[in-house]
Amino acid sequence: MVLEKSKLIGNKTLEISGSKSISNRLLILQKLFGTIIIENLSNSQDSQLLEAALANDAETIDIHHAGTAMRFLTSYYAIQEGKTHILTGSDRMKQRPIKFLVDALRDLGAEISYLENEGFPPLKITGKKLEKSSVTIPANISSQFISSLMLIGAKLENGLEIHLEGKVTSRPYLEMTLKILRTIGISYRWEENSIQIFPEIKNTLKNSHSIPFVVESDWSSASYFYSIAAIARDSINLKYFKPYSLQGDSVLREIYWKYFGVNTISEGAESRISLLPEKYFSFPEKIILNMNDCPDIAQTLCVTATAMNIPFEITGLSTLKVKETDRLLALKNELFKIGCIAEITEDSIVSQKFFEPNETISIETYNDHRMAMSFAPFCLIKSLNIQNEEVVEKSYPAFWDDFHKILDKLD
């Protein structure tokens, strides 16, 4: 897809689908407890794949690129007594490690085997009653491994106590999972590095009354429009967002205010936020930021900073190496195409120098939805081509429609 050099049409309003992260957690809980009505469910491909898998009685379940589905279903199928499932995915999914989650479930008594390479999907899972109620897992792995265990915790006879070894990665995502559990009536306790999910379920889950849950819109999807507002220095309105969010990526409000001068005004009655760039903002000499709690918006921030020639040093990004692609390496490669020489380590990316990019820019997306969407705002600076643009369907199928609603080509 060729994106011509464009300008922002100020003060347009967009409606963004429900959070993928919240939706996927609710889909598992809905299947486990059957009392939840989900409103504003994410229309992302990931959520659709998970919903379809949960409704499918087939033995073999293919979740393609959906990493969250792979992780959440591994624990879910492990407690489906007497049922056997083969859980598989795309070639890239077969390269994404799942050993820590499988080891934890096996420690609890689960029956799981690898069908190809040790430590990686596809998996053969035979569901059974898990007798144990305590497990230890590294804290610095993907938070989805830990959330996967938390979601099934209340279904175990004695609940589940999860001991986290080391420093917790993406803590806000664990807090999100716990807040959702509390909302539907599941009790928990988090003290230091121990998370305990109690088996006792409050009356809301014991009786026949349904629990409505309205999914708030997705903050990581909002990040691309924060980038546009920052670069264009003009306003954008987004619906439906709550002033107080369950999502860790809502921290982008503070990040984009501190470093790019984009103010977020919440209009609670309309569940709308307005992104208003400060006209006389003093930009920082350098962005120094640990994004351990919000790694999914790191690509967007780096592109925004490059477009505005603001040096950056971003740390806390170790989990990006095991996403849809090695996002750190991919980011370094594609930033060079838009005029930034960057260096990476196992958990960081640092800009070294900015330069005038070539007239012809073609961004490779590496089958990664966030690569496509994070680089798209650079068309406010120069025309560029986004390869394999349909990858956005994974998390934000309407992205290109929304993107073109607020931009006009420059003459």
Coordinates of C-alpha atoms in Angstrom, one line a residue:
M1 CA 0.0 0.0 0.0
V2 CA 1.4 3.4 -1.0
L3 CA 0.7 6.2 1.5
E4 CA 1.2 9.5 -0.2
K5 CA 2.5 12.4 1.8
S6 CA -0.5 13.7 3.7
K7 CA -1.8 16.2 6.2
L8 CA -4.2 15.6 9.1
I9 CA -7.8 16.9 9.0
G10 CA -8.1 18.3 12.5
N11 CA -10.8 17.5 15.0
K12 CA -12.1 14.3 13.3
T13 CA -13.7 11.7 15.6
L14 CA -13.0 7.9 15.3
E15 CA -14.6 5.0 17.1
I16 CA -12.1 2.2 18.0
S17 CA -13.1 -1.4 18.7
G18 CA -12.9 -3.0 22.2
S19 CA -9.5 -3.9 23.7
K20 CA -8.1 -7.2 22.4
S21 CA -6.4 -7.9 25.7
I22 CA -9.6 -7.5 27.7
S23 CA -11.7 -9.3 25.1
N24 CA -9.5 -12.4 25.0
R25 CA -9.5 -12.7 28.8
L26 CA -13.2 -12.4 28.9
L27 CA -13.8 -15.0 26.2
I28 CA -11.9 -17.6 28.3
L29 CA -13.7 -16.6 31.5
Q30 CA -17.1 -16.7 29.6
K31 CA -16.4 -20.2 28.5
L32 CA -15.3 -21.3 32.0
F33 CA -18.1 -19.7 34.0
G34 CA -20.8 -19.1 31.4
T35 CA -22.3 -16.1 33.2
I36 CA -20.7 -13.2 31.3
I37 CA -22.2 -11.1 28.5
I38 CA -19.5 -9.3 26.5
E39 CA -20.3 -6.0 24.9
N40 CA -18.1 -4.1 22.5
L41 CA -16.0 -7.3 21.9
S42 CA -12.8 -6.7 19.9
N43 CA -13.2 -7.2 16.2
S44 CA -9.5 -8.2 15.9
Q45 CA -8.5 -11.4 14.1
D46 CA -6.9 -12.6 17.3
S47 CA -10.2 -12.4 19.2
Q48 CA -12.2 -13.9 16.4
L49 CA -9.8 -16.8 16.2
L50 CA -10.0 -17.4 20.0
E51 CA -13.8 -17.1 20.0
A52 CA -14.0 -19.6 17.1
A53 CA -11.6 -22.0 18.8
L54 CA -13.7 -22.0 22.0
A55 CA -16.8 -22.8 20.0
N56 CA -15.1 -25.6 18.1
D57 CA -15.3 -29.3 19.2
A58 CA -12.7 -30.5 16.8
E59 CA -9.6 -32.2 18.1
T60 CA -7.1 -30.1 16.1
I61 CA -7.3 -26.3 16.7
D62 CA -5.3 -24.0 14.5
I63 CA -4.9 -20.5 15.9
H64 CA -2.6 -19.2 13.1
H65 CA -0.7 -16.1 14.3
A66 CA -2.8 -15.6 17.5
G67 CA -0.2 -15.7 20.3
T68 CA -2.7 -14.8 23.0
A69 CA -5.0 -17.6 21.9
M70 CA -2.1 -20.1 21.9
R71 CA -1.2 -19.3 25.5
F72 CA -4.7 -18.9 27.0
L73 CA -6.0 -22.1 25.3
T74 CA -3.0 -24.1 26.5
S75 CA -4.2 -23.7 30.1
Y76 CA -7.9 -23.8 29.2
Y77 CA -7.6 -27.2 27.4
A78 CA -5.4 -28.6 30.2
I79 CA -8.4 -28.6 32.6
Q80 CA -11.0 -29.9 30.1
E81 CA -11.3 -33.3 31.7
G82 CA -11.3 -36.3 29.3
K83 CA -10.8 -34.2 26.2
T84 CA -7.7 -34.3 23.9
H85 CA -6.8 -31.3 21.7
I86 CA -3.9 -30.7 19.3
L87 CA -3.1 -26.9 19.5
T88 CA -1.2 -25.6 16.5
G89 CA -0.6 -22.4 14.6
S90 CA 1.4 -20.7 11.8
D91 CA 5.1 -21.4 11.0
R92 CA 6.0 -18.3 13.1
M93 CA 3.8 -19.5 16.0
K94 CA 5.8 -22.8 16.0
Q95 CA 8.9 -20.7 16.6
R96 CA 7.5 -18.8 19.6
P97 CA 8.5 -20.5 22.9
I98 CA 5.9 -21.8 25.2
K99 CA 8.0 -24.0 27.5
F100 CA 7.7 -22.0 30.7
L101 CA 3.9 -22.2 30.5
V102 CA 3.9 -25.9 29.7
D103 CA 6.4 -26.6 32.5
A104 CA 4.2 -24.8 35.0
L105 CA 1.1 -26.7 33.9
R106 CA 2.9 -30.0 34.0
D107 CA 4.1 -29.1 37.5
L108 CA 0.4 -28.8 38.4
G109 CA -0.3 -32.2 36.9
A110 CA -1.3 -31.4 33.3
E111 CA -0.7 -33.8 30.5
I112 CA 0.9 -31.9 27.6
S113 CA 3.4 -33.1 25.0
Y114 CA 5.3 -31.4 22.2
L115 CA 4.5 -32.8 18.7
E116 CA 7.5 -31.3 16.9
N117 CA 10.2 -29.3 18.6
E118 CA 10.7 -29.4 22.4
G119 CA 9.5 -26.2 24.0
F120 CA 7.4 -25.0 21.0
P121 CA 3.9 -25.6 19.5
P122 CA 2.2 -27.6 18.3
L123 CA 1.0 -29.2 21.5
K124 CA -1.0 -32.3 22.4
I125 CA -3.1 -31.6 25.5
T126 CA -5.2 -34.1 27.3
G127 CA -7.4 -32.4 29.8
K128 CA -7.6 -33.7 33.4
K129 CA -8.4 -32.6 36.9
L130 CA -5.4 -30.7 38.3
E131 CA -4.9 -31.6 41.9
K132 CA -2.0 -29.3 42.9
S133 CA -2.6 -25.7 43.8
S134 CA 0.8 -24.1 43.8
V135 CA 3.3 -23.4 41.0
T136 CA 6.5 -21.4 40.4
I137 CA 7.2 -19.6 37.1
P138 CA 9.8 -16.9 36.1
A139 CA 8.4 -13.4 36.5
N140 CA 10.3 -11.9 33.5
I141 CA 8.6 -13.9 30.8
S142 CA 5.6 -12.9 28.8
S143 CA 2.8 -11.8 31.1
Q144 CA 0.4 -13.8 29.0
F145 CA 1.9 -17.1 30.4
I146 CA 1.1 -15.9 33.9
S147 CA -2.3 -14.5 33.0
S148 CA -3.1 -17.9 31.3
L149 CA -2.6 -19.6 34.7
M150 CA -4.5 -16.9 36.6
L151 CA -7.6 -17.3 34.3
I152 CA -8.0 -21.0 35.2
G153 CA -7.1 -20.6 38.9
A154 CA -10.6 -20.3 40.3
K155 CA -11.6 -23.5 38.5
L156 CA -9.1 -25.6 40.4
E157 CA -10.5 -27.3 43.5
N158 CA -8.2 -25.4 45.9
G159 CA -7.5 -22.4 43.8
L160 CA -4.0 -21.5 42.6
E161 CA -1.0 -19.8 44.1
I162 CA 1.5 -18.6 41.6
H163 CA 5.0 -17.8 42.8
L164 CA 6.9 -15.4 40.5
E165 CA 10.7 -15.7 40.4
G166 CA 12.6 -12.5 39.6
K167 CA 11.5 -9.1 38.3
V168 CA 7.9 -8.9 37.0
T169 CA 7.6 -8.0 33.3
S170 CA 4.5 -6.1 32.0
R171 CA 3.0 -5.8 35.5
P172 CA 0.0 -3.8 34.2
Y173 CA -1.2 -6.7 32.2
L174 CA -1.3 -8.9 35.3
E175 CA -3.1 -6.2 37.1
M176 CA -5.6 -6.1 34.2
T177 CA -6.3 -9.8 34.5
L178 CA -6.8 -9.5 38.3
K179 CA -9.2 -6.6 38.0
I180 CA -11.3 -8.5 35.4
L181 CA -11.4 -11.5 37.8
R182 CA -12.5 -9.3 40.6
T183 CA -15.2 -7.7 38.4
I184 CA -16.8 -11.1 37.7
G185 CA -16.6 -12.1 41.4
I186 CA -13.3 -14.0 41.7
S187 CA -11.2 -13.2 44.8
Y188 CA -7.4 -12.9 44.8
R189 CA -4.4 -11.7 46.8
W190 CA -1.2 -10.3 45.4
E191 CA 1.6 -10.0 48.0
E192 CA 5.2 -9.4 46.9
N193 CA 5.9 -12.1 44.3
S194 CA 3.0 -14.3 45.1
I195 CA -0.4 -14.2 43.4
Q196 CA -3.2 -16.3 44.9
I197 CA -6.4 -17.0 43.1
F198 CA -9.1 -18.3 45.4
P199 CA -11.6 -21.0 44.5
E200 CA -14.4 -19.5 46.4
I201 CA -16.7 -17.7 44.0
K202 CA -19.0 -15.0 45.0
N203 CA -22.8 -15.2 44.5
T204 CA -22.5 -13.4 41.2
L205 CA -21.0 -16.5 39.6
K206 CA -23.0 -19.0 41.5
N207 CA -26.5 -17.8 40.6
S208 CA -28.1 -17.7 37.1
H209 CA -27.8 -13.9 36.6
S210 CA -25.6 -12.9 33.8
I211 CA -22.8 -10.4 34.3
P212 CA -22.6 -7.7 31.6
F213 CA -19.1 -6.5 30.8
V214 CA -18.6 -3.5 28.4
V215 CA -15.1 -3.8 26.9
E216 CA -13.3 -0.4 26.7
S217 CA -11.7 0.6 23.5
D218 CA -8.1 -0.5 22.8
W219 CA -5.4 1.9 24.0
S220 CA -2.6 0.3 21.9
S221 CA -4.7 1.0 18.9
A222 CA -5.1 4.6 20.0
S223 CA -1.3 4.9 20.1
Y224 CA -1.1 5.3 16.3
F225 CA -3.4 8.3 16.4
Y226 CA -1.4 9.8 19.3
S227 CA 1.6 9.5 16.9
I228 CA -0.3 11.3 14.1
A229 CA -1.5 14.1 16.5
A230 CA 2.1 14.6 17.7
I231 CA 3.7 14.8 14.3
A232 CA 0.9 16.9 12.7
R233 CA 0.4 19.1 15.7
D234 CA -3.4 19.0 15.3
S235 CA -6.3 17.4 17.2
I236 CA -8.0 14.0 16.9
N237 CA -11.0 12.6 18.9
L238 CA -11.3 9.0 19.9
K239 CA -14.3 6.9 21.2
Y240 CA -14.9 4.8 23.4
F241 CA -12.3 5.4 26.1
K242 CA -12.7 5.5 29.9
P243 CA -10.8 8.1 32.1
Y244 CA -9.7 5.2 34.3
S245 CA -8.5 2.2 32.3
L246 CA -7.7 -1.4 33.0
Q247 CA -5.1 -1.3 30.2
G248 CA -1.4 -0.8 30.9
D249 CA -1.0 0.9 27.5
S250 CA -3.1 3.8 28.7
V251 CA 0.2 5.1 30.0
L252 CA 0.7 6.5 26.6
R253 CA -1.4 9.5 27.8
E254 CA 1.4 10.5 30.1
I255 CA 4.2 9.5 27.7
Y256 CA 2.9 11.5 24.8
W257 CA 2.2 14.5 27.0
K258 CA 5.7 14.4 28.6
Y259 CA 7.7 13.9 25.5
F260 CA 5.5 15.2 22.6
G261 CA 3.2 17.7 24.3
V262 CA 0.0 15.9 23.3
N263 CA -2.7 16.6 26.0
T264 CA -5.5 14.1 26.6
I265 CA -8.9 15.6 27.5
S266 CA -11.4 13.1 28.7
E267 CA -15.2 13.6 28.2
G268 CA -16.6 11.0 30.5
A269 CA -20.2 11.4 29.5
E270 CA -19.4 10.6 25.9
S271 CA -16.6 8.1 26.6
R272 CA -14.5 10.2 24.4
I273 CA -10.9 11.5 24.5
S274 CA -9.5 14.4 22.6
L275 CA -5.8 14.5 21.7
L276 CA -4.7 18.1 21.7
P277 CA -1.0 19.0 20.9
E278 CA 0.4 21.9 22.9
K279 CA 1.3 24.7 20.5
Y280 CA 4.4 26.0 22.3
F281 CA 5.6 22.8 23.8
S282 CA 9.4 22.5 24.6
F283 CA 10.5 19.2 23.2
P284 CA 13.1 17.2 25.2
E285 CA 16.7 16.9 24.1
K286 CA 16.4 13.2 24.4
I287 CA 13.7 10.6 25.4
I288 CA 15.0 8.3 28.1
L289 CA 12.3 5.8 29.0
N290 CA 11.9 2.2 30.4
M291 CA 9.0 0.6 28.7
N292 CA 9.0 -2.7 30.5
D293 CA 5.3 -2.1 31.5
C294 CA 4.2 -1.1 28.0
P295 CA 6.4 -2.7 25.3
D296 CA 3.7 -2.9 22.7
I297 CA 3.8 0.9 22.1
A298 CA 7.6 1.1 21.8
Q299 CA 7.5 0.9 18.0
T300 CA 5.0 3.7 17.7
L301 CA 7.1 5.9 20.0
C302 CA 10.3 5.3 18.1
V303 CA 8.7 6.2 14.8
T304 CA 7.2 9.3 16.3
A305 CA 10.5 10.4 17.7
T306 CA 12.3 9.7 14.4
A307 CA 9.7 11.8 12.5
M308 CA 10.3 14.7 14.9
N309 CA 14.1 14.2 15.1
I310 CA 14.1 13.6 18.9
P311 CA 16.9 11.2 20.1
F312 CA 15.7 8.3 22.2
E313 CA 17.0 5.6 24.5
I314 CA 14.3 3.0 25.2
T315 CA 14.9 0.1 27.6
G316 CA 12.8 -2.8 29.1
L317 CA 12.0 -4.3 25.7
S318 CA 13.2 -7.9 26.1
T319 CA 9.8 -9.4 25.3
L320 CA 9.8 -7.8 21.9
K321 CA 12.2 -10.4 20.6
V322 CA 9.6 -13.2 20.9
K323 CA 6.6 -11.4 19.4
E324 CA 5.2 -11.9 15.9
T325 CA 8.7 -11.2 14.8
D326 CA 11.9 -10.1 16.5
R327 CA 10.5 -6.6 16.9
L328 CA 13.7 -5.0 18.0
L329 CA 15.7 -6.2 15.0
A330 CA 12.7 -5.4 12.7
L331 CA 12.4 -1.9 14.2
K332 CA 16.1 -1.2 13.8
N333 CA 16.0 -2.2 10.1
E334 CA 12.9 -0.2 9.2
L335 CA 13.9 2.9 11.2
F336 CA 16.9 3.1 9.0
K337 CA 14.6 3.5 6.0
I338 CA 13.0 6.6 7.5
G339 CA 16.2 8.2 8.5
C340 CA 17.3 6.8 11.9
I341 CA 20.5 4.8 12.6
A342 CA 19.7 2.8 15.8
E343 CA 21.6 0.3 17.9
I344 CA 19.8 -2.5 19.8
T345 CA 20.7 -4.9 22.6
E346 CA 18.7 -7.7 24.1
D347 CA 16.3 -5.3 25.7
S348 CA 16.9 -1.8 24.3
I349 CA 17.0 0.4 21.3
V350 CA 19.0 3.7 21.1
S351 CA 19.0 6.2 18.3
Q352 CA 22.5 7.1 17.1
K353 CA 21.9 9.5 14.3
F354 CA 19.2 11.0 12.1
F355 CA 19.6 11.6 8.4
E356 CA 17.5 12.5 5.3
P357 CA 15.9 9.2 4.1
N358 CA 15.7 8.1 0.5
E359 CA 12.8 9.4 -1.7
T360 CA 11.6 5.8 -2.1
I361 CA 10.7 4.2 1.3
S362 CA 9.2 0.7 1.5
I363 CA 8.5 -0.7 5.0
E364 CA 8.6 -4.4 5.5
T365 CA 6.1 -5.6 8.1
Y366 CA 7.5 -9.0 8.9
N367 CA 3.9 -10.4 9.3
D368 CA 3.7 -8.0 12.3
H369 CA 0.6 -5.8 12.6
R370 CA 2.3 -3.3 14.8
M371 CA 5.1 -2.7 12.3
A372 CA 2.5 -1.7 9.7
M373 CA 0.5 0.6 11.9
S374 CA 3.4 2.2 13.8
F375 CA 5.2 3.3 10.6
A376 CA 2.0 4.6 8.8
P377 CA 2.1 8.0 10.5
F378 CA 5.4 8.8 8.8
C379 CA 3.4 9.6 5.7
L380 CA 2.9 13.0 7.3
I381 CA 6.7 13.5 6.6
K382 CA 7.2 11.6 3.4
S383 CA 5.4 9.2 1.1
L384 CA 6.1 5.6 1.8
N385 CA 5.0 2.1 0.9
I386 CA 3.7 -0.4 3.6
Q387 CA 4.2 -4.0 2.5
N388 CA 1.7 -6.7 3.3
E389 CA -0.7 -4.1 4.8
E390 CA -3.4 -6.6 5.5
V391 CA -1.5 -7.8 8.6
V392 CA -3.4 -5.1 10.6
E393 CA -6.3 -7.5 10.7
K394 CA -4.7 -9.3 13.6
S395 CA -5.5 -6.5 16.0
Y396 CA -7.3 -3.6 14.2
P397 CA -9.1 -4.7 11.0
A398 CA -10.5 -1.2 10.4
F399 CA -7.2 0.6 10.8
W400 CA -6.7 1.7 7.2
D401 CA -10.3 2.9 6.9
D402 CA -9.9 5.0 10.0
F403 CA -6.4 6.1 9.0
H404 CA -7.7 7.5 5.6
K405 CA -10.7 9.2 7.3
I406 CA -8.5 11.7 9.0
L407 CA -5.8 12.3 6.4
D408 CA -5.8 14.3 3.1
K409 CA -3.1 13.9 0.5
L410 CA -0.9 17.0 0.0
D411 CA -1.1 18.5 -3.5

